[in-house]
Short mmCIF file of N, CA, C and O in Angstrom, two decimals:
data_model
loop_
_atom_site.label_atom_id
_atom_site.label_comp_id
_atom_site.label_asym_id
_atom_site.label_seq_id
_atom_site.Cartn_x
_atom_site.Cartn_y
_atom_site.Cartn_z
N UNK A 126 7.99 -83.15 -60.52
CA UNK A 126 7.86 -84.12 -61.59
C UNK A 126 7.88 -83.36 -62.92
O UNK A 126 7.18 -82.38 -63.09
N UNK A 127 8.74 -83.76 -63.82
CA UNK A 127 8.87 -83.15 -65.13
C UNK A 127 8.75 -84.24 -66.19
O UNK A 127 9.58 -85.14 -66.24
N UNK A 128 7.70 -84.19 -67.01
CA UNK A 128 7.50 -85.14 -68.11
C UNK A 128 7.66 -86.59 -67.67
O UNK A 128 8.34 -87.37 -68.31
N UNK A 129 7.06 -86.94 -66.52
CA UNK A 129 7.15 -88.30 -66.03
C UNK A 129 8.43 -88.61 -65.26
O UNK A 129 8.64 -89.74 -64.85
N UNK A 130 9.28 -87.65 -65.08
CA UNK A 130 10.54 -87.82 -64.38
C UNK A 130 10.49 -87.18 -63.00
O UNK A 130 9.92 -86.11 -62.83
N UNK A 131 11.10 -87.83 -62.03
CA UNK A 131 11.34 -87.22 -60.73
C UNK A 131 12.67 -86.50 -60.86
O UNK A 131 13.69 -87.13 -61.16
N UNK A 132 12.65 -85.18 -60.64
CA UNK A 132 13.83 -84.37 -60.90
C UNK A 132 14.26 -83.64 -59.64
O UNK A 132 13.47 -82.92 -59.03
N UNK A 133 15.52 -83.81 -59.29
CA UNK A 133 16.13 -83.07 -58.18
C UNK A 133 16.82 -81.85 -58.79
O UNK A 133 17.55 -81.98 -59.77
N UNK A 134 16.57 -80.69 -58.22
CA UNK A 134 17.20 -79.45 -58.70
C UNK A 134 18.30 -79.05 -57.72
O UNK A 134 18.07 -78.99 -56.51
N UNK A 135 19.48 -78.78 -58.28
CA UNK A 135 20.62 -78.37 -57.48
C UNK A 135 21.07 -77.00 -57.97
O UNK A 135 21.40 -76.84 -59.14
N UNK A 136 21.04 -76.02 -57.11
CA UNK A 136 21.47 -74.67 -57.48
C UNK A 136 22.86 -74.39 -56.97
O UNK A 136 23.18 -74.70 -55.81
N UNK A 137 23.70 -73.84 -57.84
CA UNK A 137 25.02 -73.38 -57.42
C UNK A 137 25.27 -72.01 -58.05
O UNK A 137 24.61 -71.64 -59.02
N UNK A 138 26.21 -71.28 -57.47
CA UNK A 138 26.49 -69.95 -57.97
C UNK A 138 27.94 -69.57 -57.70
O UNK A 138 28.56 -70.10 -56.78
N UNK A 139 28.43 -68.68 -58.51
CA UNK A 139 29.80 -68.19 -58.32
C UNK A 139 29.83 -67.01 -57.36
O UNK A 139 30.89 -66.68 -56.84
N UNK A 140 28.70 -66.37 -57.14
CA UNK A 140 28.71 -65.11 -56.41
C UNK A 140 27.80 -65.05 -55.19
O UNK A 140 27.43 -63.98 -54.76
N UNK A 141 27.40 -66.18 -54.66
CA UNK A 141 26.67 -66.15 -53.40
C UNK A 141 25.17 -66.32 -53.46
O UNK A 141 24.61 -67.04 -52.67
N UNK A 142 24.47 -65.66 -54.37
CA UNK A 142 23.02 -65.76 -54.42
C UNK A 142 22.63 -66.90 -55.36
O UNK A 142 23.00 -66.89 -56.53
N UNK A 143 21.89 -67.87 -54.83
CA UNK A 143 21.51 -69.03 -55.63
C UNK A 143 20.61 -68.63 -56.80
O UNK A 143 19.97 -67.57 -56.78
N UNK A 144 20.55 -69.46 -57.83
CA UNK A 144 19.68 -69.18 -58.98
C UNK A 144 18.24 -68.92 -58.52
O UNK A 144 17.75 -69.56 -57.58
N UNK A 145 17.58 -67.99 -59.21
CA UNK A 145 16.22 -67.62 -58.82
C UNK A 145 15.20 -68.54 -59.50
O UNK A 145 15.55 -69.43 -60.28
N UNK A 146 13.92 -68.31 -59.20
CA UNK A 146 12.85 -69.16 -59.73
C UNK A 146 12.81 -69.15 -61.26
O UNK A 146 12.51 -70.17 -61.88
N UNK A 147 13.08 -68.01 -61.87
CA UNK A 147 13.06 -67.91 -63.34
C UNK A 147 14.17 -68.76 -63.96
O UNK A 147 13.97 -69.43 -64.97
N UNK A 148 15.34 -68.72 -63.34
CA UNK A 148 16.47 -69.51 -63.85
C UNK A 148 16.21 -71.01 -63.67
O UNK A 148 16.47 -71.81 -64.58
N UNK A 149 15.65 -71.37 -62.53
CA UNK A 149 15.31 -72.78 -62.29
C UNK A 149 14.24 -73.24 -63.27
O UNK A 149 14.34 -74.32 -63.85
N UNK A 150 13.22 -72.43 -63.47
CA UNK A 150 12.16 -72.80 -64.41
C UNK A 150 12.70 -72.97 -65.83
O UNK A 150 12.32 -73.90 -66.54
N UNK A 151 13.59 -72.10 -66.26
CA UNK A 151 14.20 -72.24 -67.59
C UNK A 151 14.98 -73.56 -67.68
O UNK A 151 14.91 -74.25 -68.71
N UNK A 152 15.68 -73.91 -66.63
CA UNK A 152 16.43 -75.17 -66.62
C UNK A 152 15.50 -76.38 -66.67
O UNK A 152 15.76 -77.36 -67.37
N UNK A 153 14.37 -76.31 -65.96
CA UNK A 153 13.41 -77.41 -65.99
C UNK A 153 12.75 -77.52 -67.37
O UNK A 153 12.47 -78.63 -67.84
N UNK A 154 12.54 -76.41 -68.04
CA UNK A 154 12.02 -76.46 -69.41
C UNK A 154 13.03 -77.10 -70.35
O UNK A 154 12.67 -77.87 -71.23
N UNK A 155 14.30 -76.81 -70.15
CA UNK A 155 15.34 -77.47 -70.94
C UNK A 155 15.33 -78.97 -70.67
O UNK A 155 15.44 -79.78 -71.59
N UNK A 156 15.18 -79.34 -69.40
CA UNK A 156 15.15 -80.76 -69.04
C UNK A 156 13.99 -81.47 -69.74
O UNK A 156 14.16 -82.59 -70.22
N UNK A 157 12.85 -80.83 -69.82
CA UNK A 157 11.71 -81.44 -70.50
C UNK A 157 12.03 -81.76 -71.95
O UNK A 157 11.53 -82.74 -72.49
N UNK A 158 12.88 -80.97 -72.57
CA UNK A 158 13.25 -81.22 -73.96
C UNK A 158 14.25 -82.36 -74.10
O UNK A 158 14.30 -83.03 -75.13
N UNK A 159 15.07 -82.58 -73.07
CA UNK A 159 16.14 -83.57 -73.16
C UNK A 159 15.80 -84.93 -72.57
O UNK A 159 16.33 -85.94 -73.02
N UNK A 160 14.97 -84.96 -71.54
CA UNK A 160 14.70 -86.23 -70.88
C UNK A 160 13.91 -87.15 -71.80
O UNK A 160 12.90 -86.75 -72.37
N UNK A 161 14.37 -88.40 -71.96
CA UNK A 161 13.70 -89.32 -72.87
C UNK A 161 12.33 -89.76 -72.35
O UNK A 161 12.04 -89.63 -71.16
N UNK A 162 11.52 -90.30 -73.24
CA UNK A 162 10.22 -90.83 -72.85
C UNK A 162 10.41 -91.99 -71.89
O UNK A 162 11.42 -92.68 -71.92
N UNK A 163 9.43 -92.18 -71.04
CA UNK A 163 9.45 -93.33 -70.16
C UNK A 163 9.63 -92.99 -68.70
O UNK A 163 9.35 -93.79 -67.83
N UNK A 164 10.11 -91.80 -68.40
CA UNK A 164 10.29 -91.38 -67.01
C UNK A 164 11.46 -92.04 -66.33
O UNK A 164 12.14 -92.91 -66.89
N UNK A 165 11.72 -91.61 -65.12
CA UNK A 165 12.84 -92.11 -64.33
C UNK A 165 13.25 -91.08 -63.32
O UNK A 165 12.45 -90.27 -62.87
N UNK A 166 14.54 -91.08 -62.98
CA UNK A 166 15.08 -90.18 -61.97
C UNK A 166 16.20 -89.36 -62.61
O UNK A 166 17.07 -89.89 -63.29
N UNK A 167 16.14 -88.05 -62.38
CA UNK A 167 17.10 -87.13 -62.98
C UNK A 167 17.48 -86.05 -61.97
O UNK A 167 16.82 -85.89 -60.95
N UNK A 168 18.54 -85.32 -62.31
CA UNK A 168 18.85 -84.11 -61.56
C UNK A 168 19.29 -83.04 -62.54
O UNK A 168 19.79 -83.33 -63.63
N UNK A 169 19.02 -81.80 -62.16
CA UNK A 169 19.37 -80.65 -62.98
C UNK A 169 20.21 -79.72 -62.12
O UNK A 169 19.78 -79.33 -61.02
N UNK A 170 21.39 -79.39 -62.61
CA UNK A 170 22.25 -78.43 -61.92
C UNK A 170 22.04 -77.09 -62.60
O UNK A 170 22.25 -76.95 -63.81
N UNK A 171 21.60 -76.10 -61.84
CA UNK A 171 21.40 -74.74 -62.34
C UNK A 171 22.54 -73.91 -61.74
O UNK A 171 22.61 -73.73 -60.53
N UNK A 172 23.42 -73.45 -62.61
CA UNK A 172 24.66 -72.80 -62.17
C UNK A 172 24.72 -71.38 -62.71
O UNK A 172 24.91 -71.17 -63.90
N UNK A 173 24.56 -70.41 -61.81
CA UNK A 173 24.75 -69.01 -62.21
C UNK A 173 26.24 -68.71 -62.07
O UNK A 173 26.73 -68.37 -61.00
N UNK A 174 26.95 -68.91 -63.17
CA UNK A 174 28.39 -68.72 -63.18
C UNK A 174 28.75 -67.26 -63.39
O UNK A 174 27.88 -66.39 -63.57
N UNK A 175 30.04 -66.97 -63.42
CA UNK A 175 30.50 -65.60 -63.62
C UNK A 175 30.28 -65.13 -65.05
O UNK A 175 30.14 -63.93 -65.29
N UNK A 176 30.23 -66.07 -66.00
CA UNK A 176 30.11 -65.68 -67.41
C UNK A 176 28.79 -66.06 -68.05
O UNK A 176 28.48 -65.58 -69.15
N UNK A 177 27.99 -66.93 -67.40
CA UNK A 177 26.77 -67.42 -68.03
C UNK A 177 25.91 -68.15 -67.01
O UNK A 177 26.34 -68.46 -65.91
N UNK A 178 24.67 -68.43 -67.44
CA UNK A 178 23.79 -69.33 -66.72
C UNK A 178 23.93 -70.69 -67.40
O UNK A 178 23.78 -70.80 -68.62
N UNK A 179 24.25 -71.71 -66.61
CA UNK A 179 24.44 -73.05 -67.13
C UNK A 179 23.36 -73.96 -66.55
O UNK A 179 22.99 -73.81 -65.38
N UNK A 180 22.89 -74.88 -67.35
CA UNK A 180 21.98 -75.91 -66.86
C UNK A 180 22.52 -77.25 -67.35
O UNK A 180 22.72 -77.46 -68.55
N UNK A 181 22.78 -78.11 -66.41
CA UNK A 181 23.26 -79.45 -66.73
C UNK A 181 22.12 -80.41 -66.42
O UNK A 181 21.73 -80.57 -65.27
N UNK A 182 21.57 -81.02 -67.47
CA UNK A 182 20.46 -81.96 -67.34
C UNK A 182 21.06 -83.36 -67.31
O UNK A 182 21.72 -83.78 -68.26
N UNK A 183 20.85 -84.06 -66.22
CA UNK A 183 21.46 -85.38 -66.02
C UNK A 183 20.40 -86.40 -65.62
O UNK A 183 19.50 -86.08 -64.85
N UNK A 184 20.52 -87.60 -66.16
CA UNK A 184 19.58 -88.64 -65.76
C UNK A 184 20.27 -89.99 -65.68
O UNK A 184 21.27 -90.23 -66.33
N UNK A 185 19.69 -90.82 -64.81
CA UNK A 185 20.24 -92.14 -64.53
C UNK A 185 19.50 -93.20 -65.33
O UNK A 185 18.28 -93.16 -65.45
N UNK A 186 20.25 -94.16 -65.82
CA UNK A 186 19.71 -95.40 -66.38
C UNK A 186 20.58 -96.51 -65.80
O UNK A 186 21.72 -96.69 -66.25
N UNK A 187 20.06 -97.13 -64.73
CA UNK A 187 20.82 -98.13 -63.98
C UNK A 187 22.09 -97.47 -63.42
O UNK A 187 21.99 -96.52 -62.65
N UNK A 188 23.27 -97.91 -63.86
CA UNK A 188 24.51 -97.33 -63.33
C UNK A 188 25.18 -96.40 -64.35
O UNK A 188 26.37 -96.11 -64.24
N UNK A 189 24.40 -95.91 -65.31
CA UNK A 189 24.92 -95.01 -66.34
C UNK A 189 24.30 -93.62 -66.16
O UNK A 189 23.09 -93.50 -65.96
N UNK A 190 25.13 -92.59 -66.25
CA UNK A 190 24.66 -91.21 -66.16
C UNK A 190 24.70 -90.58 -67.56
O UNK A 190 25.73 -90.62 -68.23
N UNK A 191 23.58 -90.02 -67.97
CA UNK A 191 23.50 -89.27 -69.22
C UNK A 191 23.46 -87.79 -68.86
O UNK A 191 22.89 -87.41 -67.84
N UNK A 192 24.01 -86.94 -69.74
CA UNK A 192 24.07 -85.52 -69.44
C UNK A 192 23.95 -84.69 -70.72
O UNK A 192 24.51 -85.05 -71.77
N UNK A 193 23.23 -83.58 -70.62
CA UNK A 193 23.17 -82.58 -71.68
C UNK A 193 23.43 -81.23 -71.02
O UNK A 193 22.94 -80.94 -69.94
N UNK A 194 24.18 -80.39 -71.70
CA UNK A 194 24.56 -79.08 -71.16
C UNK A 194 23.86 -77.97 -71.94
O UNK A 194 23.79 -78.02 -73.18
N UNK A 195 23.35 -76.99 -71.22
CA UNK A 195 22.68 -75.81 -71.77
C UNK A 195 23.37 -74.56 -71.25
O UNK A 195 23.94 -74.57 -70.16
N UNK A 196 23.26 -73.45 -72.01
CA UNK A 196 23.91 -72.19 -71.60
C UNK A 196 23.08 -71.01 -72.07
O UNK A 196 22.52 -71.02 -73.17
N UNK A 197 23.01 -69.99 -71.22
CA UNK A 197 22.42 -68.69 -71.57
C UNK A 197 23.42 -67.62 -71.18
O UNK A 197 24.17 -67.77 -70.21
N UNK A 198 23.43 -66.53 -71.91
CA UNK A 198 24.31 -65.41 -71.57
C UNK A 198 24.00 -64.88 -70.19
O UNK A 198 22.89 -65.02 -69.68
N UNK A 199 24.99 -64.28 -69.58
CA UNK A 199 24.84 -63.71 -68.23
C UNK A 199 23.63 -62.77 -68.20
O UNK A 199 23.48 -61.92 -69.08
N UNK A 200 22.75 -62.95 -67.21
CA UNK A 200 21.57 -62.11 -67.07
C UNK A 200 20.39 -62.56 -67.90
O UNK A 200 19.34 -61.93 -67.89
N UNK A 201 20.51 -63.68 -68.61
CA UNK A 201 19.44 -64.19 -69.46
C UNK A 201 19.03 -65.58 -69.00
O UNK A 201 19.81 -66.30 -68.38
N UNK A 202 17.79 -65.95 -69.33
CA UNK A 202 17.33 -67.32 -69.09
C UNK A 202 17.04 -68.02 -70.42
O UNK A 202 16.40 -69.06 -70.45
N UNK A 203 17.52 -67.46 -71.51
CA UNK A 203 17.32 -68.04 -72.84
C UNK A 203 18.35 -69.15 -73.07
O UNK A 203 19.32 -68.98 -73.80
N UNK A 204 18.12 -70.28 -72.42
CA UNK A 204 19.06 -71.39 -72.49
C UNK A 204 19.07 -72.03 -73.86
O UNK A 204 18.03 -72.24 -74.47
N UNK A 205 20.26 -72.34 -74.34
CA UNK A 205 20.47 -73.00 -75.63
C UNK A 205 21.27 -74.28 -75.39
O UNK A 205 22.27 -74.26 -74.66
N UNK A 206 20.83 -75.37 -76.00
CA UNK A 206 21.56 -76.63 -75.87
C UNK A 206 22.93 -76.50 -76.53
O UNK A 206 23.06 -75.98 -77.62
N UNK A 207 23.94 -76.98 -75.84
CA UNK A 207 25.30 -76.95 -76.36
C UNK A 207 25.57 -78.21 -77.17
O UNK A 207 24.98 -79.26 -76.92
N UNK A 208 26.48 -78.13 -78.14
CA UNK A 208 26.80 -79.30 -78.96
C UNK A 208 27.52 -80.37 -78.14
O UNK A 208 28.05 -80.09 -77.05
N UNK A 209 27.57 -81.61 -78.65
CA UNK A 209 28.19 -82.71 -77.92
C UNK A 209 29.65 -82.48 -77.53
O UNK A 209 30.12 -83.04 -76.55
N UNK A 210 30.37 -81.64 -78.26
CA UNK A 210 31.78 -81.40 -77.92
C UNK A 210 31.97 -80.25 -76.93
O UNK A 210 33.09 -79.82 -76.68
N UNK A 211 30.87 -79.77 -76.36
CA UNK A 211 30.94 -78.68 -75.38
C UNK A 211 31.51 -79.20 -74.06
O UNK A 211 31.58 -80.41 -73.83
N UNK A 212 31.92 -78.30 -73.18
CA UNK A 212 32.44 -78.74 -71.89
C UNK A 212 31.41 -79.55 -71.11
O UNK A 212 30.20 -79.35 -71.26
N UNK A 213 31.90 -80.45 -70.27
CA UNK A 213 31.03 -81.24 -69.40
C UNK A 213 30.51 -80.36 -68.26
O UNK A 213 29.37 -80.45 -67.85
N UNK A 214 31.34 -79.48 -67.76
CA UNK A 214 30.95 -78.61 -66.67
C UNK A 214 32.18 -78.10 -65.93
O UNK A 214 33.29 -78.61 -66.12
N UNK A 215 31.96 -77.13 -65.09
CA UNK A 215 33.05 -76.58 -64.29
C UNK A 215 33.30 -77.49 -63.09
O UNK A 215 32.53 -78.42 -62.81
N UNK A 216 34.35 -77.22 -62.37
CA UNK A 216 34.72 -78.05 -61.23
C UNK A 216 33.60 -78.10 -60.18
O UNK A 216 33.40 -79.11 -59.52
N UNK A 217 32.82 -77.02 -60.05
CA UNK A 217 31.74 -76.98 -59.06
C UNK A 217 30.57 -77.84 -59.51
O UNK A 217 29.92 -78.48 -58.68
N UNK A 218 30.29 -77.87 -60.80
CA UNK A 218 29.25 -78.77 -61.32
C UNK A 218 29.70 -80.22 -61.13
O UNK A 218 28.89 -81.08 -60.79
N UNK A 219 30.99 -80.48 -61.35
CA UNK A 219 31.50 -81.84 -61.17
C UNK A 219 31.41 -82.28 -59.72
O UNK A 219 31.17 -83.46 -59.43
N UNK A 220 31.57 -81.35 -58.78
CA UNK A 220 31.40 -81.68 -57.37
C UNK A 220 29.95 -82.11 -57.11
O UNK A 220 29.71 -83.11 -56.44
N UNK A 221 29.00 -81.38 -57.67
CA UNK A 221 27.59 -81.74 -57.51
C UNK A 221 27.31 -83.11 -58.14
O UNK A 221 26.60 -83.93 -57.57
N UNK A 222 27.89 -83.36 -59.31
CA UNK A 222 27.70 -84.66 -59.98
C UNK A 222 28.28 -85.77 -59.11
O UNK A 222 27.67 -86.84 -58.96
N UNK A 223 29.45 -85.54 -58.51
CA UNK A 223 30.03 -86.55 -57.63
C UNK A 223 29.13 -86.82 -56.43
O UNK A 223 28.95 -87.97 -56.03
N UNK A 224 28.56 -85.78 -55.87
CA UNK A 224 27.65 -85.97 -54.73
C UNK A 224 26.42 -86.78 -55.15
O UNK A 224 25.97 -87.66 -54.41
N UNK A 225 25.92 -86.49 -56.33
CA UNK A 225 24.76 -87.25 -56.83
C UNK A 225 25.14 -88.70 -57.11
O UNK A 225 24.36 -89.62 -56.86
N UNK A 226 26.33 -88.92 -57.62
CA UNK A 226 26.80 -90.28 -57.85
C UNK A 226 26.84 -91.05 -56.54
O UNK A 226 26.38 -92.20 -56.44
N UNK A 227 27.41 -90.44 -55.52
CA UNK A 227 27.49 -91.10 -54.22
C UNK A 227 26.10 -91.43 -53.67
O UNK A 227 25.88 -92.51 -53.13
N UNK A 228 25.18 -90.48 -53.78
CA UNK A 228 23.81 -90.71 -53.30
C UNK A 228 23.12 -91.81 -54.10
O UNK A 228 22.40 -92.65 -53.55
N UNK A 229 23.35 -91.84 -55.42
CA UNK A 229 22.76 -92.88 -56.28
C UNK A 229 23.28 -94.26 -55.88
O UNK A 229 22.51 -95.22 -55.78
N UNK A 230 24.58 -94.36 -55.65
CA UNK A 230 25.16 -95.64 -55.22
C UNK A 230 24.55 -96.07 -53.89
O UNK A 230 24.11 -97.21 -53.72
N UNK A 231 24.52 -95.14 -52.93
CA UNK A 231 24.03 -95.47 -51.58
C UNK A 231 22.56 -95.87 -51.58
O UNK A 231 22.18 -96.85 -50.94
N UNK A 232 21.72 -95.10 -52.24
CA UNK A 232 20.27 -95.29 -52.14
C UNK A 232 19.69 -96.24 -53.18
O UNK A 232 18.59 -96.76 -52.99
N UNK A 233 20.40 -96.45 -54.28
CA UNK A 233 19.83 -97.25 -55.37
C UNK A 233 20.69 -98.47 -55.71
O UNK A 233 20.22 -99.61 -55.64
N UNK A 234 21.92 -98.26 -56.09
CA UNK A 234 22.72 -99.37 -56.60
C UNK A 234 23.08 -100.41 -55.55
O UNK A 234 23.20 -101.59 -55.87
N UNK A 235 23.25 -100.01 -54.30
CA UNK A 235 23.56 -100.99 -53.24
C UNK A 235 22.30 -101.69 -52.75
O UNK A 235 22.39 -102.58 -51.90
N UNK A 236 21.14 -101.30 -53.28
CA UNK A 236 19.85 -101.90 -52.89
C UNK A 236 19.08 -102.35 -54.13
O UNK A 236 17.99 -101.86 -54.38
N UNK A 237 19.63 -103.26 -54.92
CA UNK A 237 19.01 -103.60 -56.20
C UNK A 237 17.59 -104.16 -56.08
O UNK A 237 16.78 -103.98 -57.00
N UNK A 238 17.26 -104.79 -54.95
CA UNK A 238 15.92 -105.37 -54.79
C UNK A 238 14.96 -104.43 -54.09
O UNK A 238 13.75 -104.68 -54.06
N UNK A 239 15.48 -103.34 -53.54
CA UNK A 239 14.65 -102.39 -52.80
C UNK A 239 15.26 -100.99 -52.88
O UNK A 239 15.66 -100.41 -51.88
N UNK A 240 15.37 -100.43 -54.11
CA UNK A 240 15.99 -99.10 -54.23
C UNK A 240 15.18 -98.04 -53.49
O UNK A 240 13.94 -98.09 -53.48
N UNK A 241 15.87 -97.13 -52.86
CA UNK A 241 15.25 -96.05 -52.09
C UNK A 241 15.31 -94.76 -52.91
O UNK A 241 16.14 -93.89 -52.66
N UNK A 242 14.40 -94.66 -53.88
CA UNK A 242 14.39 -93.46 -54.74
C UNK A 242 13.99 -92.22 -53.95
O UNK A 242 14.52 -91.14 -54.21
N UNK A 243 13.10 -92.38 -52.99
CA UNK A 243 12.71 -91.23 -52.16
C UNK A 243 13.92 -90.72 -51.38
O UNK A 243 14.15 -89.52 -51.29
N UNK A 244 14.71 -91.64 -50.84
CA UNK A 244 15.92 -91.25 -50.12
C UNK A 244 16.92 -90.57 -51.02
O UNK A 244 17.56 -89.58 -50.63
N UNK A 245 17.07 -91.09 -52.24
CA UNK A 245 17.98 -90.46 -53.19
C UNK A 245 17.54 -89.03 -53.48
O UNK A 245 18.33 -88.10 -53.44
N UNK A 246 16.25 -88.87 -53.79
CA UNK A 246 15.75 -87.54 -54.16
C UNK A 246 15.84 -86.55 -52.99
O UNK A 246 15.99 -85.35 -53.20
N UNK A 247 15.78 -87.07 -51.76
CA UNK A 247 15.84 -86.21 -50.58
C UNK A 247 17.28 -85.93 -50.14
O UNK A 247 17.50 -85.02 -49.33
N UNK A 248 18.25 -86.71 -50.65
CA UNK A 248 19.64 -86.53 -50.22
C UNK A 248 20.11 -85.12 -50.56
O UNK A 248 20.01 -84.68 -51.70
N UNK A 249 20.63 -84.43 -49.58
CA UNK A 249 21.11 -83.05 -49.75
C UNK A 249 22.53 -83.07 -50.29
O UNK A 249 23.43 -83.62 -49.65
N UNK A 250 22.75 -82.47 -51.47
CA UNK A 250 24.11 -82.48 -52.03
C UNK A 250 25.14 -81.83 -51.13
O UNK A 250 26.30 -82.22 -51.12
N UNK A 251 24.75 -80.86 -50.33
CA UNK A 251 25.71 -80.19 -49.47
C UNK A 251 26.15 -81.14 -48.36
O UNK A 251 27.29 -81.13 -47.94
N UNK A 252 25.23 -81.97 -47.85
CA UNK A 252 25.59 -82.95 -46.84
C UNK A 252 26.48 -84.01 -47.44
O UNK A 252 27.48 -84.41 -46.88
N UNK A 253 26.16 -84.44 -48.67
CA UNK A 253 26.94 -85.48 -49.35
C UNK A 253 28.37 -84.99 -49.58
O UNK A 253 29.28 -85.79 -49.63
N UNK A 254 28.56 -83.69 -49.76
CA UNK A 254 29.88 -83.15 -50.10
C UNK A 254 30.81 -83.08 -48.88
O UNK A 254 32.00 -82.98 -49.03
N UNK A 255 30.25 -83.11 -47.69
CA UNK A 255 31.09 -82.92 -46.51
C UNK A 255 31.85 -84.15 -46.10
O UNK A 255 31.71 -85.21 -46.61
#
């Protein structure tokens, strides 16, 4: 739980070893700055890329996805928010976003009177991708 939000963390990497606890914590701190008041359901993609550490902070409002992108230099956790004209993400981040979209539709949008937020939060992005 981050600032009243239920947050799913998704780690990806270009070189095999998933982001470590320090990188994940930095991304969650970035999420705390971006997530609006009121709480809800969000996901954070922590991507240790070949050139940088990326954090994509994403949250749902009904059937709309909001996103903010953060970046730190390679080997650093000093994440800085990118301007609105920055890239949305690499193809691997977009794969994770697609998996989250599918899980959101399955667990929440197709069940408007009984959304399964626990099921959504537990959905494994790797399973969704297969």
